Each structure stands twice: as structure tokens, then as C-alpha cells.
mmCIF file of C-alpha atoms in Angstrom:
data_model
loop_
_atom_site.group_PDB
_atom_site.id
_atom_site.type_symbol
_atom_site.label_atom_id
_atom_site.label_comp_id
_atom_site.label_asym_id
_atom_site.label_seq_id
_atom_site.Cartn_x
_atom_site.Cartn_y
_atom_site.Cartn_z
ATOM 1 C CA UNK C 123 21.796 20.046 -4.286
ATOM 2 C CA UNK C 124 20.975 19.846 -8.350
ATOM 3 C CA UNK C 125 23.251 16.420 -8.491
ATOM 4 C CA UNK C 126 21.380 15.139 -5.330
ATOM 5 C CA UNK C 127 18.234 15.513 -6.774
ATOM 6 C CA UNK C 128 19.580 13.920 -10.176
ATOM 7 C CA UNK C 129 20.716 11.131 -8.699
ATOM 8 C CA UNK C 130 17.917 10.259 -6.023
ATOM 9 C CA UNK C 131 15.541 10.511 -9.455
ATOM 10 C CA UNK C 132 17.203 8.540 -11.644
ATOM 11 C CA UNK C 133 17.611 6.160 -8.744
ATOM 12 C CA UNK C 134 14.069 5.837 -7.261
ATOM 13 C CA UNK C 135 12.112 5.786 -10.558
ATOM 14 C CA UNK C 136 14.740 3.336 -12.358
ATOM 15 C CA UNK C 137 14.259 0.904 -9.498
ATOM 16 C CA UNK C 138 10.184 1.583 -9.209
ATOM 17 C CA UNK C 139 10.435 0.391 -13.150
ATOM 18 C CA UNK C 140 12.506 -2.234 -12.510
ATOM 19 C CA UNK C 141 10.360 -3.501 -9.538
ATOM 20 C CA UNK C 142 7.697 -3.777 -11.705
ATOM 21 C CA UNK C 143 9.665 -5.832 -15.141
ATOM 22 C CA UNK C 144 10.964 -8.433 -13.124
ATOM 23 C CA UNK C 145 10.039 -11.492 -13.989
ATOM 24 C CA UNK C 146 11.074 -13.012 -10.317
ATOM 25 C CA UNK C 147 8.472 -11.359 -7.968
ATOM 26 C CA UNK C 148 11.478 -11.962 -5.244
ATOM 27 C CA UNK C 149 13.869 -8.815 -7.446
ATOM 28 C CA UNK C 150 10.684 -7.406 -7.555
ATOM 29 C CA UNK C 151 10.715 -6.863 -4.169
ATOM 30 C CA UNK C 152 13.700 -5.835 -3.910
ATOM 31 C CA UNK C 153 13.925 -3.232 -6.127
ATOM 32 C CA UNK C 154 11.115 -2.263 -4.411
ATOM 33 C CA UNK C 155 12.721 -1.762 -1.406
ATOM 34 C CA UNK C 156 15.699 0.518 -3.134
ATOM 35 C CA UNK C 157 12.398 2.706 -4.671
ATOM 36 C CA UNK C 158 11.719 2.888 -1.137
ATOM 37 C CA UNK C 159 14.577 4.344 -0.145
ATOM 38 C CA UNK C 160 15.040 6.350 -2.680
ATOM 39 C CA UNK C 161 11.817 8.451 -1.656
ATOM 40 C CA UNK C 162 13.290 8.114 1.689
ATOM 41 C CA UNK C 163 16.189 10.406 0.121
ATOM 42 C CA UNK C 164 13.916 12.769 -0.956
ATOM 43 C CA UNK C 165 12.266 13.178 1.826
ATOM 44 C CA UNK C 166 15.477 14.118 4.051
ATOM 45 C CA UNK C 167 16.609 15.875 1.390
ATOM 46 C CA UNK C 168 13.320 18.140 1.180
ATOM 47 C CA UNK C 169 14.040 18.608 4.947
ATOM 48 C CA UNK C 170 11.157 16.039 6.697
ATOM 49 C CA UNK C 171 13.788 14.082 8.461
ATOM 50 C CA UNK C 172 11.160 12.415 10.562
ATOM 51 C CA UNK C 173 9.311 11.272 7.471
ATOM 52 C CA UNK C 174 12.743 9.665 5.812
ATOM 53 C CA UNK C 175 12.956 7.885 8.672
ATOM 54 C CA UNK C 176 9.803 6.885 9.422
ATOM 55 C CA UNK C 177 9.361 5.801 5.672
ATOM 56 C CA UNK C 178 12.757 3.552 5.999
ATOM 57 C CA UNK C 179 11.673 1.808 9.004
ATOM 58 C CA UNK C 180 7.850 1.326 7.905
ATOM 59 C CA UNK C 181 8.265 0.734 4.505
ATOM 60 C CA UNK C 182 11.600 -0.823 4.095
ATOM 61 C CA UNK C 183 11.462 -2.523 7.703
ATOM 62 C CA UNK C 184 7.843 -3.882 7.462
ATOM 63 C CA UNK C 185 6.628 -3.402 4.570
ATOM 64 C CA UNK C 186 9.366 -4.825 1.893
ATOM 65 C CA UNK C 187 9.524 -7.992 4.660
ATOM 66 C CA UNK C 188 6.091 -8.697 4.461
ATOM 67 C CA UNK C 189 6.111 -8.444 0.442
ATOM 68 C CA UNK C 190 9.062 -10.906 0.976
ATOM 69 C CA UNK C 191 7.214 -13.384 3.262
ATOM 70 C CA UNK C 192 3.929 -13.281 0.938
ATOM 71 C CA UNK C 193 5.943 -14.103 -1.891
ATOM 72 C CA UNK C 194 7.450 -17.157 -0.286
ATOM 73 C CA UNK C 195 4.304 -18.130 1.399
ATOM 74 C CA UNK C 196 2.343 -18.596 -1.748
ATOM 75 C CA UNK C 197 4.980 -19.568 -4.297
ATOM 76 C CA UNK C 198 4.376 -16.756 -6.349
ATOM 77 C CA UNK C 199 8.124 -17.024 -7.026
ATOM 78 C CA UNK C 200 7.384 -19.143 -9.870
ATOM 79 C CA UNK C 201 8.380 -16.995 -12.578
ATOM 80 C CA UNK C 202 5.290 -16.863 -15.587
ATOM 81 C CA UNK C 203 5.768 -19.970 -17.331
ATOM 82 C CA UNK C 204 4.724 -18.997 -20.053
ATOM 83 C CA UNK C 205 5.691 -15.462 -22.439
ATOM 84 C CA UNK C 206 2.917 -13.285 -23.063
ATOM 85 C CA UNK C 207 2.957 -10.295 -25.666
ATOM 86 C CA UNK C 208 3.921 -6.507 -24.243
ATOM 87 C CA UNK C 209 0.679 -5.326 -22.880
ATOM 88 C CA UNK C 210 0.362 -2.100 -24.567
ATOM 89 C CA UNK C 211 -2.943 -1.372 -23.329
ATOM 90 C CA UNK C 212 -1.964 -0.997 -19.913
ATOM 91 C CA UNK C 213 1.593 0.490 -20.756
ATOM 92 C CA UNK C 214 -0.615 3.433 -23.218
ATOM 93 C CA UNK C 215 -2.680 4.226 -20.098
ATOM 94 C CA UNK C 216 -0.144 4.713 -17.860
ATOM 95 C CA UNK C 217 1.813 6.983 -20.501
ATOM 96 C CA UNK C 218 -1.235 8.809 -21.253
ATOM 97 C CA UNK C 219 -1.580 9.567 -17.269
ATOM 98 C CA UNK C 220 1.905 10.694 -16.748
ATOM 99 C CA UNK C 221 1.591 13.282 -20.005
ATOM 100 C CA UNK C 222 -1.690 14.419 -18.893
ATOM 101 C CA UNK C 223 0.124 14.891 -15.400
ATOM 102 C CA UNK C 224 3.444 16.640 -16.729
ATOM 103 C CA UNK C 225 1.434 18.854 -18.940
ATOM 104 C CA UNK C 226 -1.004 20.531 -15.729
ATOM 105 C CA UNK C 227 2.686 20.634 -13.992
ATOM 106 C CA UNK C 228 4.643 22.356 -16.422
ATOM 107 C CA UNK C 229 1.577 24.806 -17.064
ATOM 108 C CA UNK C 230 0.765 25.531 -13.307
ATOM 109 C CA UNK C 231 1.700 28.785 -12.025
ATOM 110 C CA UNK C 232 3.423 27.206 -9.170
ATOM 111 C CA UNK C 233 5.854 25.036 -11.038
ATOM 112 C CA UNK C 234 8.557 27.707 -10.502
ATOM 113 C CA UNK C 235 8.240 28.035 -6.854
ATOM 114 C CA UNK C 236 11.093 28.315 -4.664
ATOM 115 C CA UNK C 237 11.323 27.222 -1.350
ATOM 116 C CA UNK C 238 10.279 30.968 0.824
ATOM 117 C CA UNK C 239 12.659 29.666 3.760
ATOM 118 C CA UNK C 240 14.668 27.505 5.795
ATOM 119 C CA UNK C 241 12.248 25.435 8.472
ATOM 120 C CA UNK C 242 13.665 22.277 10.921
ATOM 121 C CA UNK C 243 11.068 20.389 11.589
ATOM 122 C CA UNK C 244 12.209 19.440 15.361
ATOM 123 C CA UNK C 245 10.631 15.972 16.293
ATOM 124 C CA UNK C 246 9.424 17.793 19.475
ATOM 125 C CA UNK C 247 7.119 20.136 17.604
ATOM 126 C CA UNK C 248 6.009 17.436 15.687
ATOM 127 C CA UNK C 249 5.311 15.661 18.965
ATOM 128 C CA UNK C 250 3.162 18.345 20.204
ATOM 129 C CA UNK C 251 1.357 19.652 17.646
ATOM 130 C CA UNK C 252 -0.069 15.411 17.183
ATOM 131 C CA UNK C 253 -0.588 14.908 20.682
ATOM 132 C CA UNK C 254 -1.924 18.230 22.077
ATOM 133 C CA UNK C 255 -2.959 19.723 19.120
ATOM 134 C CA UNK C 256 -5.734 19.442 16.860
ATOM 135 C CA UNK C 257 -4.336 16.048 15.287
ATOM 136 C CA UNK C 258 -5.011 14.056 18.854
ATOM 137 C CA UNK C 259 -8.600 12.872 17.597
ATOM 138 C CA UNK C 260 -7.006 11.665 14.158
ATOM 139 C CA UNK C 261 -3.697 10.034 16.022
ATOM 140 C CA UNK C 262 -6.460 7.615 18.070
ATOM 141 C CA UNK C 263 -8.371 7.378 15.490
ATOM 142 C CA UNK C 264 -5.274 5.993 13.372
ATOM 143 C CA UNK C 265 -4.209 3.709 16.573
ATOM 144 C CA UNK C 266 -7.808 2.375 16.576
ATOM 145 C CA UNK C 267 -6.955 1.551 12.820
ATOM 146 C CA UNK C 268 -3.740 0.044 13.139
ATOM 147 C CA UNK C 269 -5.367 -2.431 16.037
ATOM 148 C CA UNK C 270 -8.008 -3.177 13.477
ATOM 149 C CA UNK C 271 -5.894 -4.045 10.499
ATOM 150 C CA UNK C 272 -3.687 -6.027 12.446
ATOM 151 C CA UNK C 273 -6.229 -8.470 13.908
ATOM 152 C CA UNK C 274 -7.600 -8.560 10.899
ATOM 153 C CA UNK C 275 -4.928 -9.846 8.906
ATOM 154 C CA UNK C 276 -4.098 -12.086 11.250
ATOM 155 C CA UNK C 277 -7.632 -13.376 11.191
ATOM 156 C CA UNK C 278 -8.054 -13.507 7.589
ATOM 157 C CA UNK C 279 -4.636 -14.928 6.976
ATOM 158 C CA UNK C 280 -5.232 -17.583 9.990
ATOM 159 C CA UNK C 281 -4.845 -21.210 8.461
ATOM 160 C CA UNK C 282 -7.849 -23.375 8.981
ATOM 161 C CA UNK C 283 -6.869 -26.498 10.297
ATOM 162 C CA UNK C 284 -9.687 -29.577 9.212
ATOM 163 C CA UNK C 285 -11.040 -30.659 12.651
ATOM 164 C CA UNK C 286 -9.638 -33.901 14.489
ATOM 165 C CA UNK C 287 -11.614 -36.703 13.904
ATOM 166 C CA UNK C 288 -11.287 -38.534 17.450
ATOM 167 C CA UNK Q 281 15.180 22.877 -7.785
ATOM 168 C CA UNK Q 282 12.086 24.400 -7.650
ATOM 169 C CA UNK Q 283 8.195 22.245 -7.226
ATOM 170 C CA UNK Q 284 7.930 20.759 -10.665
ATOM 171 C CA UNK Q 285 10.878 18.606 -10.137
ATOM 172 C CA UNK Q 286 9.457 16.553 -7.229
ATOM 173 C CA UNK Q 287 6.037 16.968 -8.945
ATOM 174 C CA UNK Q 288 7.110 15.217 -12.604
ATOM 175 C CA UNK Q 289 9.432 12.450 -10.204
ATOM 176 C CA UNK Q 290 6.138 12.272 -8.535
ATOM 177 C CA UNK Q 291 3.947 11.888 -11.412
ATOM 178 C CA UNK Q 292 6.661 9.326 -13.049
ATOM 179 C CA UNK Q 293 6.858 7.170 -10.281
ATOM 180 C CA UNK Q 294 2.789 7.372 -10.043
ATOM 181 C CA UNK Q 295 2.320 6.159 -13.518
ATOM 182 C CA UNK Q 296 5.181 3.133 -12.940
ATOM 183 C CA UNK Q 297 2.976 1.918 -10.171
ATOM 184 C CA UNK Q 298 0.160 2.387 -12.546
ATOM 185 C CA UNK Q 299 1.418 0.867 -15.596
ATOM 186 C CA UNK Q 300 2.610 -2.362 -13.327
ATOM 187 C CA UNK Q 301 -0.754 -2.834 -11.326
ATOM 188 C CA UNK Q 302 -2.249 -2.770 -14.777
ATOM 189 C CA UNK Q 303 -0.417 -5.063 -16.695
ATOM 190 C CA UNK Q 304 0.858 -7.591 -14.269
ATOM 191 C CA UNK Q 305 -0.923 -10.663 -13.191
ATOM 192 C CA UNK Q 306 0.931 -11.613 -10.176
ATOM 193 C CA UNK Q 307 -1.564 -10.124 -7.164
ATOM 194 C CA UNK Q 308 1.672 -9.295 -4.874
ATOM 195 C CA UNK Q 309 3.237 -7.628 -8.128
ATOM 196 C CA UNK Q 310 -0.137 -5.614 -8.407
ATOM 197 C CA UNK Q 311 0.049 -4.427 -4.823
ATOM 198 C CA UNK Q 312 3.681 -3.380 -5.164
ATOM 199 C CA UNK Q 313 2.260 -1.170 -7.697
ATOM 200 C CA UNK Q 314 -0.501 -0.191 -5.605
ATOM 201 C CA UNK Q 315 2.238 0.873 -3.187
ATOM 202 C CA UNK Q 316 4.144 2.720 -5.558
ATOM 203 C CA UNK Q 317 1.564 5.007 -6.534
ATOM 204 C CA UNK Q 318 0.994 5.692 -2.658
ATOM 205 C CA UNK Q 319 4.297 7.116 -2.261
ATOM 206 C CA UNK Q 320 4.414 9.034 -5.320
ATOM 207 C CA UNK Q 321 0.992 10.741 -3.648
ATOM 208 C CA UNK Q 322 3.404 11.068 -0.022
ATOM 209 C CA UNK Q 323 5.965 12.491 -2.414
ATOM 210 C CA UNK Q 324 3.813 15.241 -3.453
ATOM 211 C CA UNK Q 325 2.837 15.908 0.118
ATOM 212 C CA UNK Q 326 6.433 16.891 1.063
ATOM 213 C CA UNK Q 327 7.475 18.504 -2.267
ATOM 214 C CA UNK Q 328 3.929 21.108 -1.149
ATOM 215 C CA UNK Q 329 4.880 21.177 1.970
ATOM 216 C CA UNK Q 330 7.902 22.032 1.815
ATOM 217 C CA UNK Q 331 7.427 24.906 -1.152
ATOM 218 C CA UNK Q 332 4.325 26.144 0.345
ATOM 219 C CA UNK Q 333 3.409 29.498 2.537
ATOM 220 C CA UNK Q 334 3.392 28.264 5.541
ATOM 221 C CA UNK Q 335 6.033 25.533 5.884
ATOM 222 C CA UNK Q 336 6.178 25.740 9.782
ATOM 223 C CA UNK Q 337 2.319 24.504 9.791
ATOM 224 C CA UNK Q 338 4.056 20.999 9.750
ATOM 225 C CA UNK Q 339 0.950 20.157 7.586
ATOM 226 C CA UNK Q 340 2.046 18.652 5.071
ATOM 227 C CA UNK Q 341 4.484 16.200 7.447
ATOM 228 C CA UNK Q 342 1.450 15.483 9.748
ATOM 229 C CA UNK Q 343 -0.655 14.214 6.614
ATOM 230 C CA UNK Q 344 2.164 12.057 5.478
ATOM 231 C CA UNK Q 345 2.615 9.758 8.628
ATOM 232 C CA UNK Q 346 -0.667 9.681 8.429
ATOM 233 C CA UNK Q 347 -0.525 8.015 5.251
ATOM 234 C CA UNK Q 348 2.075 6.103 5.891
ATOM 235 C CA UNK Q 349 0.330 4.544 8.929
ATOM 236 C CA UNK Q 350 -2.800 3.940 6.789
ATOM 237 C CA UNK Q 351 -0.441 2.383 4.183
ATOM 238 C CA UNK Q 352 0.998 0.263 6.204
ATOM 239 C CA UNK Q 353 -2.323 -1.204 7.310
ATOM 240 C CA UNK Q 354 -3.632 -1.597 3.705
ATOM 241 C CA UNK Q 355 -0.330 -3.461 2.651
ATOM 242 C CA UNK Q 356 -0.762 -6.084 6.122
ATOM 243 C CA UNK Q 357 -4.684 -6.808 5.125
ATOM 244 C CA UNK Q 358 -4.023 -6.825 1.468
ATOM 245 C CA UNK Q 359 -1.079 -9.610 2.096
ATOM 246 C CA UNK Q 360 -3.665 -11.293 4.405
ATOM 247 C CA UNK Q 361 -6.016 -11.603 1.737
ATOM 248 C CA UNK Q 362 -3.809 -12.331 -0.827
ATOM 249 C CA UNK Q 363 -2.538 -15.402 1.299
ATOM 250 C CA UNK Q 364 -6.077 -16.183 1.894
ATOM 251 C CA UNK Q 365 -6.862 -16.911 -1.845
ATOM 252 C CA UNK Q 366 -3.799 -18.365 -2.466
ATOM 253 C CA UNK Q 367 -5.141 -21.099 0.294
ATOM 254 C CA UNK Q 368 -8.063 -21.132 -2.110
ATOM 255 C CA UNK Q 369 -7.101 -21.182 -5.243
ATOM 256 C CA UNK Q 370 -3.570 -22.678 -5.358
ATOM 257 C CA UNK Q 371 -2.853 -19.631 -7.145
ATOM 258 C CA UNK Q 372 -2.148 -15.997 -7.271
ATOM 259 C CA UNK Q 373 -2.050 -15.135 -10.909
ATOM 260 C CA UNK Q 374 -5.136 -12.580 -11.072
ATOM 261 C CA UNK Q 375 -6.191 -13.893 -14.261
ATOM 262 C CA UNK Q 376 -6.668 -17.516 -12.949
ATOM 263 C CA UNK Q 377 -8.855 -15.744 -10.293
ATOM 264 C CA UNK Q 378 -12.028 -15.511 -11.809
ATOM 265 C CA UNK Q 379 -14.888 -17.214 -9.621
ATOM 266 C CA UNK Q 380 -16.815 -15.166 -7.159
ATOM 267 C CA UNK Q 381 -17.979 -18.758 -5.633
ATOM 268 C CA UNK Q 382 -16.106 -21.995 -5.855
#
């Protein structure tokens, strides 16, 4: 369990960094993708199997892919031309975030908490506690959403062809 | 392992997603940073879930395909748009992106 967790760590957050030092948007991407997974790990190992899934096949099935295409749509591949110095300021913020973060972690009272017990999510209680429970109104609500975005992008994204001149 | 080890990966991966949509100025390498930080949030919805009181609530699950559905809308309209300006602009470096009306 301890090396699991060692090794889905080291994994995930080396290839989040490494997603975002790339000069080649295209590694980029596919780093991102193993970061993906990697939380994917952690998710069936915490026990949410339906999440691990669910995150492989959203975020590694759609969303890498449609990183992938946008790259190669706009020719972002171009790697920066030219060098630019290490940008610090950015790189001190998001140090001074993460310390801010591990130091309310490592004082919180729950930060030793263990696990009380053992619970399988079964995919069928899921099932009924989103579409007969109190989570129905939200599940349309996030269907209505899903509609939305994707005719939206669609429109937005929609080349605009010059009109024929005969 | 007990909560603070999902919460520092949590907060580690958060501030890689932060640090990148800060410094970079590639607009899809700013929303793969965007993204990052999302998950590191969906993280910590497991990691409490899981080590919480009342694990067979399924609360913590419900709120995360939630946000993964949500994400996944964000990350279709943001490509949209970034496509969209690329049309525009011939570019996607943010930094070249500096005209509200041109």
C-alpha cells in the first residue's frame, strides 16, 4: 500500500512538472496524459473505482485528444523560437502557494486520519442515489450543460467560410 | 497512509498547474495547467471522501463526476476559443494577444 502510494506520487506529479517544461506543447500533452493517469491510480487505489475509470476515459480519452488536436490545429507545435529567462515570478508564487498549503496540512488536526472502514462503492448505488436521489435535479442540470458546451464549441470553433461571389 | 499524503500530492500537483499557467505563454500550455489544478481539487475530493465519517454517503464520489463532467465542458469551449483566436490572430502565444479589438 505505502510503495503504491510512493510510486503513483512520484509518478503523477513528475509527469504534471514535466507537462508543463516541455518545450514541444505535443510532450506536453503527453505527459499530461500519464498525470492523468496517474490520478486515475489514486483514485482506484483510494477505492472510487468508478471515478478511475471515469477519469481515464474522460480525461485521457477526450480530453488529452482534444489537447492533441488543438495543438495541431493551430501550430502551436512550434517550439518558442526564441529563449527567455526562468520566470521566477511565477515559479515564487506557485512555491509560496504550495508552502502556505503544506503548512495548514501538516498543522490540521485531521492530517493523521485513518481511513474508519472498508466501503465498495457498487456502481449500482451510485446509480441510484444520482438518478432517484437527491442528485436527479443536478444530473439534468449537468446534461443541460454538457448540450450547451458542446454546441457551443462547435459554434465558436466553426470556420467562417468568405461568401461565394457568383 | 493517512489524509495528508493525498492532501500535500494534492497541493503539489495544484501549485505545478499553477506555476505553468503562470509562466507559460502558449494558451493550450496555460489550459493544461488550468486542468491540472482541477484534478488536484478532484484529488482532494476522494482523499475526504474516502477518510471522512461517513464514507458510504458516496458524497464525495458524486461531487467528483460532477466535476469531471463540468471539466470536461470547460476544456471543449476553452479549445473552441482558443482555435477561434488562433483564426484571428495567427497566433496563440498569450503575450502576442494583446488587442481587445483588431
Amino acid at each position: 500500500m505505502d510503495l503504491a502510494f510512493w510510486i503513483t506520487a512520484g509518478w503523477t506529479v513528475a509527469a504534471a512538472g514535466a507537462a508543463l517544461s516541455f518545450r514541444n506543447p505535443v510532450h506536453c500533452a503527453l505527459c499530461l496524459a500519464l498525470a492523468f493517469a496517474g490520478l486515475a491510480a489514486f483514485y482506484l487505489e483510494l477505492g472510487a473505482e468508478f471515478v478511475g475509470f471515469a477519469q481515464i476515459l474522460v480525461y485521457i480519452g477526450a480530453v488529452a485528444i482534444l489537447i492533441v488536436f488543438a495543438i495541431l490545429l493551430t501550430r502551436a507545435s512550434e517550439v518558442d523560437e526564441e529563449p527567455r529567462a526562468f520566470p521566477w515570478a511565477g515559479v515564487a508564487v506557485a512555491a509560496i502557494v504550495f508552502i502556505t498549503f503544506a503548512g495548514a496540512i501538516r498543522s490540521s488536526a485531521l492530517a493523521d486520519r485513518m481511513p474508519a472502514r472498508e466501503v465498495k462503492p457498487v456502481v449500482k448505488q451510485l446509480g441510484m442515489q444520482m438518478f432517484q436521489g437527491s442528485y436527479l435535479l443536478a444530473l439534468e442540470v449537468a446534461g443541460l450543460l454538457l448540450t450547451a458546451a458542446l454546441i457551443g464549441a462547435a459554434v465558436i470553433a466553426l470556420q467562417e467560410y468568405p461568401k461565394r461571389q457568383d | 497512509m493517512s489524509l495528508q499524503h493525498y492532501l500535500i500530492v494534492s497541493a503539489l500537483l495544484f501549485a505545478v498547474g499553477l506555476g505553468g499557467a503562470l509562466t507559460r505563454r502558449n494558451a493550450i500550455l496555460v489550459l493544461i495547467g488550468v486542468e491540472l489544478m482541477l484534478n488536484a481539487a478532484n484529488l482532494n475530493f476522494i482523499a475526504f471522501w474516502r477518510y471522512g465519517p461517513n464514507p458510504e454517503l458516496f458524497t464525495g464520489i458524486i461531487f467528483v463526476i460532477f466535476s469531471i463532467a463540468i471539466a470536461a465542458a470547460e476544456a471543449a469551449v476553452g479549445l473552441a476559443l482558443i482555435i477561434a483566436v488562433y483564426r484571428h490572430y495567427r497566433t496563440v502565444r498569450l503575450d502576442r494577444i494583446d488587442s481587445l479589438k483588431g
